[in-house]
CSV table of N, CA and C in Angstrom, one decimal:
chain,number,residue,atom,x,y,z
A,1,MET,N,0.8,-1.2,0.0
A,1,MET,CA,0.0,0.0,0.0
A,1,MET,C,0.9,1.3,0.0
A,2,LEU,N,2.0,1.2,0.7
A,2,LEU,CA,2.9,2.4,0.7
A,2,LEU,C,3.4,2.7,-0.7
A,3,LEU,N,3.7,1.7,-1.5
A,3,LEU,CA,4.1,2.0,-2.9
A,3,LEU,C,3.0,2.7,-3.7
A,4,ALA,N,1.8,2.2,-3.6
A,4,ALA,CA,0.7,2.7,-4.3
A,4,ALA,C,0.4,4.2,-3.8
A,5,MET,N,0.5,4.4,-2.5
A,5,MET,CA,0.3,5.7,-2.0
A,5,MET,C,1.4,6.7,-2.4
A,6,SER,N,2.6,6.2,-2.5
A,6,SER,CA,3.7,7.0,-2.9
A,6,SER,C,3.6,7.4,-4.4
A,7,TYR,N,3.2,6.4,-5.2
A,7,TYR,CA,3.0,6.7,-6.6
A,7,TYR,C,1.9,7.8,-6.8
A,8,ARG,N,0.8,7.6,-6.0
A,8,ARG,CA,-0.3,8.6,-6.1
A,8,ARG,C,0.2,9.9,-5.7
A,9,ALA,N,0.9,10.0,-4.6
A,9,ALA,CA,1.4,11.3,-4.1
A,9,ALA,C,2.3,12.0,-5.2
A,10,MET,N,3.2,11.2,-5.8
A,10,MET,CA,4.1,11.8,-6.8
A,10,MET,C,3.2,12.2,-8.0
A,11,GLY,N,2.3,11.4,-8.4
A,11,GLY,CA,1.4,11.8,-9.5
A,11,GLY,C,0.6,13.0,-9.3
A,12,ASP,N,0.1,13.2,-8.1
A,12,ASP,CA,-0.7,14.4,-7.7
A,12,ASP,C,0.2,15.6,-7.8
A,13,ARG,N,1.4,15.5,-7.2
A,13,ARG,CA,2.4,16.6,-7.3
A,13,ARG,C,2.8,16.9,-8.7
A,14,PHE,N,2.9,15.9,-9.6
A,14,PHE,CA,3.2,16.1,-11.0
A,14,PHE,C,2.1,16.9,-11.6
A,15,HIS,N,0.9,16.5,-11.4
A,15,HIS,CA,-0.2,17.2,-12.1
A,15,HIS,C,-0.5,18.6,-11.5
A,16,GLU,N,-0.2,18.8,-10.2
A,16,GLU,CA,-0.2,20.2,-9.7
A,16,GLU,C,0.8,21.1,-10.4
A,17,ARG,N,2.0,20.6,-10.6
A,17,ARG,CA,3.0,21.4,-11.3
A,17,ARG,C,2.6,21.6,-12.7
A,18,LEU,N,2.1,20.6,-13.3
A,18,LEU,CA,1.6,20.7,-14.7
A,18,LEU,C,0.6,21.8,-14.9
A,19,ALA,N,-0.3,21.9,-13.9
A,19,ALA,CA,-1.4,22.9,-14.0
A,19,ALA,C,-0.8,24.3,-13.8
A,20,GLN,N,0.3,24.4,-13.0
A,20,GLN,CA,0.9,25.7,-12.8
A,20,GLN,C,1.6,26.2,-14.1
A,21,VAL,N,2.1,25.3,-14.9
A,21,VAL,CA,2.8,25.7,-16.1
A,21,VAL,C,1.8,26.2,-17.2
A,22,GLY,N,0.5,25.8,-17.1
A,22,GLY,CA,-0.5,26.4,-18.0
A,22,GLY,C,-0.7,25.6,-19.3
A,23,LEU,N,-0.3,24.4,-19.3
A,23,LEU,CA,-0.5,23.5,-20.5
A,23,LEU,C,-2.0,23.1,-20.5
A,24,GLU,N,-2.3,22.4,-21.6
A,24,GLU,CA,-3.7,21.9,-21.7
A,24,GLU,C,-4.0,21.0,-20.5
A,25,PRO,N,-5.3,20.8,-20.2
A,25,PRO,CA,-5.6,20.0,-19.0
A,25,PRO,C,-5.3,18.5,-19.2
A,26,LEU,N,-4.1,18.1,-19.3
A,26,LEU,CA,-3.7,16.7,-19.4
A,26,LEU,C,-4.0,16.0,-18.2
A,27,ARG,N,-4.5,14.7,-18.4
A,27,ARG,CA,-4.8,13.8,-17.3
A,27,ARG,C,-3.9,12.6,-17.3
A,28,PRO,N,-3.9,11.8,-16.2
A,28,PRO,CA,-3.0,10.6,-16.2
A,28,PRO,C,-3.2,9.7,-17.5
A,29,ALA,N,-4.5,9.6,-17.9
A,29,ALA,CA,-4.7,8.7,-19.1
A,29,ALA,C,-3.9,9.2,-20.3
A,30,HIS,N,-3.8,10.6,-20.4
A,30,HIS,CA,-3.0,11.1,-21.5
A,30,HIS,C,-1.5,10.7,-21.4
A,31,GLY,N,-1.0,10.7,-20.2
A,31,GLY,CA,0.4,10.3,-19.9
A,31,GLY,C,0.7,8.9,-20.3
A,32,TYR,N,-0.3,8.0,-20.1
A,32,TYR,CA,-0.1,6.6,-20.5
A,32,TYR,C,-0.1,6.5,-22.0
A,33,VAL,N,-0.8,7.3,-22.7
A,33,VAL,CA,-0.8,7.3,-24.1
A,33,VAL,C,0.5,7.8,-24.6
A,34,PHE,N,1.0,8.9,-24.1
A,34,PHE,CA,2.3,9.4,-24.4
A,34,PHE,C,3.4,8.4,-24.3
A,35,ARG,N,3.4,7.7,-23.2
A,35,ARG,CA,4.5,6.7,-22.9
A,35,ARG,C,4.4,5.5,-23.9
A,36,PHE,N,3.1,5.1,-24.2
A,36,PHE,CA,2.9,4.0,-25.2
A,36,PHE,C,3.4,4.4,-26.6
A,37,LEU,N,3.0,5.6,-27.0
A,37,LEU,CA,3.4,6.1,-28.3
A,37,LEU,C,4.9,6.5,-28.4
A,38,ALA,N,5.6,6.6,-27.3
A,38,ALA,CA,7.0,6.9,-27.4
A,38,ALA,C,7.8,5.8,-28.0
A,39,GLU,N,7.2,4.6,-27.9
A,39,GLU,CA,7.9,3.4,-28.4
A,39,GLU,C,7.5,3.0,-29.8
A,40,LYS,N,6.3,3.4,-30.2
A,40,LYS,CA,5.8,3.0,-31.5
A,40,LYS,C,4.5,3.7,-31.8
A,41,ARG,N,4.1,3.7,-33.1
A,41,ARG,CA,2.8,4.2,-33.4
A,41,ARG,C,1.8,3.1,-33.1
A,42,ALA,N,0.5,3.6,-33.0
A,42,ALA,CA,-0.5,2.6,-32.6
A,42,ALA,C,-1.8,3.0,-33.2
A,43,THR,N,-2.7,2.1,-33.2
A,43,THR,CA,-4.1,2.3,-33.6
A,43,THR,C,-4.9,2.7,-32.3
A,44,ALA,N,-6.1,3.2,-32.5
A,44,ALA,CA,-7.0,3.4,-31.4
A,44,ALA,C,-7.3,2.1,-30.6
A,45,GLN,N,-7.4,1.0,-31.4
A,45,GLN,CA,-7.6,-0.3,-30.7
A,45,GLN,C,-6.4,-0.7,-29.9
A,46,ASP,N,-5.2,-0.5,-30.4
A,46,ASP,CA,-4.0,-0.8,-29.7
A,46,ASP,C,-4.0,0.0,-28.3
A,47,LEU,N,-4.3,1.3,-28.4
A,47,LEU,CA,-4.4,2.1,-27.2
A,47,LEU,C,-5.4,1.7,-26.3
A,48,ALA,N,-6.6,1.3,-26.8
A,48,ALA,CA,-7.7,0.8,-25.9
A,48,ALA,C,-7.3,-0.4,-25.2
A,49,THR,N,-6.6,-1.3,-25.9
A,49,THR,CA,-6.2,-2.5,-25.2
A,49,THR,C,-5.1,-2.2,-24.1
A,50,HIS,N,-4.2,-1.4,-24.5
A,50,HIS,CA,-3.1,-1.0,-23.5
A,50,HIS,C,-3.7,-0.3,-22.3
A,51,LEU,N,-4.7,0.6,-22.5
A,51,LEU,CA,-5.3,1.4,-21.4
A,51,LEU,C,-6.3,0.6,-20.6
A,52,GLY,N,-6.8,-0.5,-21.2
A,52,GLY,CA,-7.9,-1.2,-20.6
A,52,GLY,C,-9.2,-0.5,-20.6
A,53,VAL,N,-9.5,0.2,-21.8
A,53,VAL,CA,-10.7,0.9,-21.9
A,53,VAL,C,-11.3,0.5,-23.3
A,54,THR,N,-12.5,1.1,-23.5
A,54,THR,CA,-13.2,0.8,-24.8
A,54,THR,C,-12.5,1.5,-25.9
A,55,LYS,N,-12.7,1.1,-27.2
A,55,LYS,CA,-12.1,1.8,-28.3
A,55,LYS,C,-12.7,3.2,-28.4
A,56,GLN,N,-13.9,3.4,-28.0
A,56,GLN,CA,-14.5,4.8,-28.0
A,56,GLN,C,-13.8,5.7,-27.0
A,57,ALA,N,-13.5,5.1,-25.8
A,57,ALA,CA,-12.8,6.0,-24.8
A,57,ALA,C,-11.4,6.3,-25.3
A,58,ALA,N,-10.7,5.4,-25.9
A,58,ALA,CA,-9.4,5.6,-26.4
A,58,ALA,C,-9.5,6.7,-27.6
A,59,ALA,N,-10.5,6.6,-28.4
A,59,ALA,CA,-10.7,7.5,-29.5
A,59,ALA,C,-10.9,8.9,-28.9
A,60,LYS,N,-11.6,9.1,-27.8
A,60,LYS,CA,-11.9,10.4,-27.2
A,60,LYS,C,-10.5,11.0,-26.7
A,61,ILE,N,-9.7,10.2,-26.1
A,61,ILE,CA,-8.4,10.6,-25.7
A,61,ILE,C,-7.6,11.1,-26.9
A,62,VAL,N,-7.6,10.3,-27.9
A,62,VAL,CA,-6.8,10.6,-29.1
A,62,VAL,C,-7.3,11.9,-29.7
A,63,ASN,N,-8.6,12.1,-29.8
A,63,ASN,CA,-9.2,13.3,-30.3
A,63,ASN,C,-8.7,14.6,-29.5
A,64,GLU,N,-8.7,14.4,-28.2
A,64,GLU,CA,-8.1,15.6,-27.4
A,64,GLU,C,-6.7,15.8,-27.8
A,65,LEU,N,-5.9,14.8,-27.8
A,65,LEU,CA,-4.5,15.0,-28.1
A,65,LEU,C,-4.2,15.5,-29.5
A,66,VAL,N,-5.1,15.1,-30.5
A,66,VAL,CA,-5.0,15.7,-31.8
A,66,VAL,C,-5.3,17.1,-31.8
A,67,GLU,N,-6.4,17.5,-31.1
A,67,GLU,CA,-6.8,18.9,-31.0
A,67,GLU,C,-5.7,19.8,-30.4
A,68,TRP,N,-5.0,19.2,-29.4
A,68,TRP,CA,-3.9,20.0,-28.8
A,68,TRP,C,-2.6,19.8,-29.5
A,69,ARG,N,-2.6,19.1,-30.6
A,69,ARG,CA,-1.4,18.9,-31.5
A,69,ARG,C,-0.3,18.1,-30.8
A,70,TYR,N,-0.6,17.2,-29.9
A,70,TYR,CA,0.4,16.3,-29.3
A,70,TYR,C,0.6,15.1,-30.2
A,71,VAL,N,-0.5,14.7,-30.9
A,71,VAL,CA,-0.4,13.5,-31.8
A,71,VAL,C,-1.1,13.8,-33.1
A,72,LEU,N,-0.8,13.0,-34.1
A,72,LEU,CA,-1.5,13.1,-35.3
A,72,LEU,C,-1.9,11.7,-35.8
A,73,ARG,N,-2.9,11.7,-36.7
A,73,ARG,CA,-3.4,10.5,-37.3
A,73,ARG,C,-2.7,10.3,-38.6
A,74,GLU,N,-2.4,9.1,-39.0
A,74,GLU,CA,-1.9,8.7,-40.3
A,74,GLU,C,-2.6,7.5,-40.8
A,75,PRO,N,-2.8,7.5,-42.1
A,75,PRO,CA,-3.5,6.3,-42.7
A,75,PRO,C,-2.8,5.0,-42.4
A,76,HIS,N,-3.6,4.0,-42.1
A,76,HIS,CA,-3.0,2.6,-41.9
A,76,HIS,C,-2.7,2.1,-43.3
A,77,PRO,N,-1.6,1.5,-43.5
A,77,PRO,CA,-1.2,1.0,-44.8
A,77,PRO,C,-2.0,-0.1,-45.4
A,78,THR,N,-2.6,-1.0,-44.5
A,78,THR,CA,-3.4,-2.1,-45.0
A,78,THR,C,-4.8,-2.1,-44.6
A,79,ASP,N,-5.2,-1.4,-43.6
A,79,ASP,CA,-6.6,-1.3,-43.1
A,79,ASP,C,-7.2,0.1,-43.4
A,80,LYS,N,-8.0,0.2,-44.3
A,80,LYS,CA,-8.6,1.5,-44.7
A,80,LYS,C,-9.4,2.1,-43.6
A,81,ARG,N,-10.0,1.2,-42.7
A,81,ARG,CA,-10.8,1.7,-41.6
A,81,ARG,C,-10.0,2.2,-40.4
A,82,ALA,N,-8.8,1.8,-40.3
A,82,ALA,CA,-7.9,2.2,-39.2
A,82,ALA,C,-7.0,3.3,-39.5
A,83,GLN,N,-6.5,4.0,-38.4
A,83,GLN,CA,-5.5,5.0,-38.6
A,83,GLN,C,-4.4,4.8,-37.5
A,84,TYR,N,-3.2,5.1,-37.9
A,84,TYR,CA,-2.2,5.1,-36.9
A,84,TYR,C,-2.1,6.4,-36.1
A,85,VAL,N,-1.8,6.4,-34.9
A,85,VAL,CA,-1.6,7.6,-34.1
A,85,VAL,C,-0.1,7.7,-33.7
A,86,THR,N,0.5,8.8,-33.9
A,86,THR,CA,1.9,9.0,-33.6
A,86,THR,C,2.1,10.3,-32.9
A,87,LEU,N,3.2,10.4,-32.1
A,87,LEU,CA,3.5,11.7,-31.4
A,87,LEU,C,4.0,12.7,-32.4
A,88,THR,N,3.6,13.9,-32.2
A,88,THR,CA,4.2,15.0,-33.0
A,88,THR,C,5.5,15.5,-32.3
A,89,THR,N,6.1,16.5,-32.9
A,89,THR,CA,7.3,17.1,-32.3
A,89,THR,C,6.8,17.7,-30.9
A,90,LYS,N,5.7,18.3,-30.9
A,90,LYS,CA,5.2,18.9,-29.6
A,90,LYS,C,5.0,17.8,-28.6
A,91,GLY,N,4.5,16.6,-29.0
A,91,GLY,CA,4.3,15.5,-28.1
A,91,GLY,C,5.6,15.0,-27.6
A,92,ARG,N,6.6,14.9,-28.4
A,92,ARG,CA,7.9,14.4,-28.0
A,92,ARG,C,8.6,15.4,-27.1
A,93,ASP,N,8.4,16.7,-27.4
A,93,ASP,CA,8.9,17.8,-26.5
A,93,ASP,C,8.2,17.7,-25.1
A,94,TYR,N,6.9,17.4,-25.1
A,94,TYR,CA,6.2,17.3,-23.8
A,94,TYR,C,6.8,16.1,-23.0
A,95,LEU,N,7.0,15.0,-23.7
A,95,LEU,CA,7.6,13.8,-23.0
A,95,LEU,C,8.9,14.2,-22.3
A,96,ARG,N,9.8,14.9,-23.0
A,96,ARG,CA,11.0,15.3,-22.4
A,96,ARG,C,10.8,16.3,-21.2
A,97,PHE,N,9.8,17.2,-21.4
A,97,PHE,CA,9.5,18.1,-20.3
A,97,PHE,C,9.0,17.3,-19.1
A,98,ALA,N,8.1,16.3,-19.3
A,98,ALA,CA,7.5,15.5,-18.3
A,98,ALA,C,8.6,14.7,-17.6
A,99,ASP,N,9.5,14.1,-18.4
A,99,ASP,CA,10.6,13.4,-17.8
A,99,ASP,C,11.4,14.3,-16.8
A,100,GLY,N,11.6,15.5,-17.2
A,100,GLY,CA,12.3,16.5,-16.3
A,100,GLY,C,11.6,16.7,-15.1
A,101,MET,N,10.3,16.8,-15.2
A,101,MET,CA,9.5,17.1,-13.9
A,101,MET,C,9.5,15.8,-13.0
A,102,TRP,N,9.4,14.6,-13.6
A,102,TRP,CA,9.5,13.4,-12.8
A,102,TRP,C,10.9,13.3,-12.2
A,103,ALA,N,12.0,13.8,-12.9
A,103,ALA,CA,13.3,13.8,-12.3
A,103,ALA,C,13.4,14.7,-11.1
A,104,ASP,N,12.7,15.9,-11.2
A,104,ASP,CA,12.7,16.8,-10.1
A,104,ASP,C,12.0,16.2,-8.9
A,105,LEU,N,10.9,15.5,-9.1
A,105,LEU,CA,10.2,14.8,-8.0
A,105,LEU,C,11.1,13.7,-7.4
A,106,GLU,N,11.8,13.0,-8.2
A,106,GLU,CA,12.7,12.0,-7.7
A,106,GLU,C,13.8,12.7,-6.9
A,107,GLY,N,14.2,13.8,-7.3
A,107,GLY,CA,15.3,14.6,-6.6
A,107,GLY,C,14.7,15.0,-5.2
A,108,GLU,N,13.5,15.4,-5.2
A,108,GLU,CA,12.9,15.8,-3.9
A,108,GLU,C,12.9,14.5,-3.0
A,109,MET,N,12.5,13.4,-3.5
A,109,MET,CA,12.5,12.2,-2.7
A,109,MET,C,13.9,11.9,-2.2
A,110,ALA,N,14.9,12.1,-3.1
A,110,ALA,CA,16.3,11.8,-2.7
A,110,ALA,C,16.7,12.8,-1.5
A,111,GLU,N,16.2,14.0,-1.6
A,111,GLU,CA,16.5,14.9,-0.5
A,111,GLU,C,15.9,14.4,0.8
A,112,ILE,N,14.8,13.8,0.8
A,112,ILE,CA,14.1,13.4,2.0
A,112,ILE,C,14.6,12.1,2.5
A,113,ILE,N,14.9,11.1,1.6
A,113,ILE,CA,15.3,9.8,2.1
A,113,ILE,C,16.8,9.5,1.9
A,114,GLY,N,17.4,10.4,1.1
A,114,GLY,CA,18.8,10.2,0.8
A,114,GLY,C,19.0,9.6,-0.5
A,115,PRO,N,20.0,10.0,-1.3
A,115,PRO,CA,20.3,9.5,-2.6
A,115,PRO,C,20.6,8.0,-2.6
A,116,GLU,N,21.4,7.6,-1.6
A,116,GLU,CA,21.8,6.1,-1.6
A,116,GLU,C,20.5,5.3,-1.4
A,117,ARG,N,19.6,5.7,-0.5
A,117,ARG,CA,18.4,4.9,-0.2
A,117,ARG,C,17.5,4.9,-1.4
A,118,LEU,N,17.4,6.1,-2.1
A,118,LEU,CA,16.6,6.1,-3.3
A,118,LEU,C,17.2,5.2,-4.4
A,119,ASP,N,18.5,5.2,-4.6
A,119,ASP,CA,19.1,4.3,-5.5
A,119,ASP,C,18.9,2.8,-5.1
A,120,ALA,N,19.0,2.5,-3.9
A,120,ALA,CA,18.7,1.1,-3.4
A,120,ALA,C,17.2,0.8,-3.7
A,121,LEU,N,16.3,1.7,-3.4
A,121,LEU,CA,14.9,1.4,-3.6
A,121,LEU,C,14.6,1.2,-5.1
A,122,LYS,N,15.2,2.0,-6.0
A,122,LYS,CA,15.0,1.8,-7.4
A,122,LYS,C,15.6,0.5,-7.9
A,123,ASN,N,16.8,0.1,-7.4
A,123,ASN,CA,17.3,-1.2,-7.7
A,123,ASN,C,16.5,-2.3,-7.3
A,124,ASP,N,16.0,-2.2,-6.1
A,124,ASP,CA,15.1,-3.3,-5.5
A,124,ASP,C,13.8,-3.4,-6.3
A,125,LEU,N,13.2,-2.3,-6.7
A,125,LEU,CA,12.0,-2.3,-7.5
A,125,LEU,C,12.3,-2.9,-8.9
A,126,LYS,N,13.4,-2.5,-9.5
A,126,LYS,CA,13.8,-3.1,-10.8
A,126,LYS,C,13.9,-4.6,-10.7
A,127,ARG,N,14.5,-5.1,-9.6
A,127,ARG,CA,14.7,-6.6,-9.4
A,127,ARG,C,13.3,-7.2,-9.3
A,128,TYR,N,12.4,-6.6,-8.6
A,128,TYR,CA,11.1,-7.1,-8.4
A,128,TYR,C,10.3,-7.2,-9.8
A,129,LEU,N,10.4,-6.1,-10.5
A,129,LEU,CA,9.7,-6.0,-11.8
A,129,LEU,C,10.3,-7.0,-12.8
A,130,ASP,N,11.6,-7.2,-12.8
A,130,ASP,CA,12.2,-8.3,-13.6
A,130,ASP,C,11.7,-9.6,-13.2
A,131,HIS,N,11.5,-9.9,-11.9
A,131,HIS,CA,11.0,-11.1,-11.4
A,131,HIS,C,9.6,-11.4,-11.9
A,132,THR,N,8.8,-10.3,-11.9
A,132,THR,CA,7.4,-10.4,-12.3
A,132,THR,C,7.2,-10.4,-13.8
A,133,GLY,N,8.2,-9.9,-14.5
A,133,GLY,CA,8.0,-9.8,-15.9
A,133,GLY,C,7.3,-8.5,-16.4
A,134,VAL,N,7.0,-7.6,-15.5
A,134,VAL,CA,6.3,-6.4,-15.9
A,134,VAL,C,7.4,-5.4,-16.3
A,135,HIS,N,7.2,-4.9,-17.6
A,135,HIS,CA,8.2,-4.0,-18.1
A,135,HIS,C,7.6,-2.7,-18.8
A,136,HIS,N,6.3,-2.6,-18.7
A,136,HIS,CA,5.7,-1.4,-19.3
A,136,HIS,C,4.7,-0.8,-18.3
A,137,LEU,N,4.6,0.5,-18.3
A,137,LEU,CA,3.7,1.2,-17.4
A,137,LEU,C,2.3,1.2,-18.0
A,138,ARG,N,1.4,0.7,-17.2
A,138,ARG,CA,0.0,0.6,-17.6
A,138,ARG,C,-0.8,1.1,-16.5
A,139,PRO,N,-2.0,1.7,-16.9
A,139,PRO,CA,-2.9,2.2,-15.8
A,139,PRO,C,-3.5,1.1,-15.0
A,140,VAL,N,-3.9,1.5,-13.8
A,140,VAL,CA,-4.7,0.6,-13.0
A,140,VAL,C,-5.9,1.4,-12.6
A,141,TRP,N,-7.0,1.1,-13.2
A,141,TRP,CA,-8.2,1.9,-13.0
A,141,TRP,C,-9.0,1.4,-11.8
C-alpha cells in the first residue's frame, strides 16, 4: 500500500505542477498514451487494449491529443478503416518536459530519504519487476 500511496502522491504533485505551467488539461490517461506512443505508433484499438478501456474511450483521448497537437493520425497502410496515431514534435517535447518534472520529483525524494536509499529502492523495484516480468507502465483503473 505504501508504494501505491507514494505513486499517487508523486502523480498528484506532478499534475499540480503541470497545472501551474499552464498547459492543456492533461490527465493521467494522456500520460499513459504518451508513454505508449513513445515506443511505436499505434491504432486506437491498440491504445484501448493498452489502457484497458473501450475503443470509443481511447478515441476520445486521441481526439483531445490531436486537437492539442500532441499526436497526429496517419492512414493505416493495410486497413482503410484504421488509422495510426503518432506523437508530433510537440508530443515528444512534452515527454522530455514530463521526464524532467519526474526527475525533479525523484530529486525531492532523494533529499528526503537520501540518494543512496533512493538508488537502493530503485534497484530493488527493478529486481522485483524483472522477477514479475512487468516492463511497461500501464494504468490501474
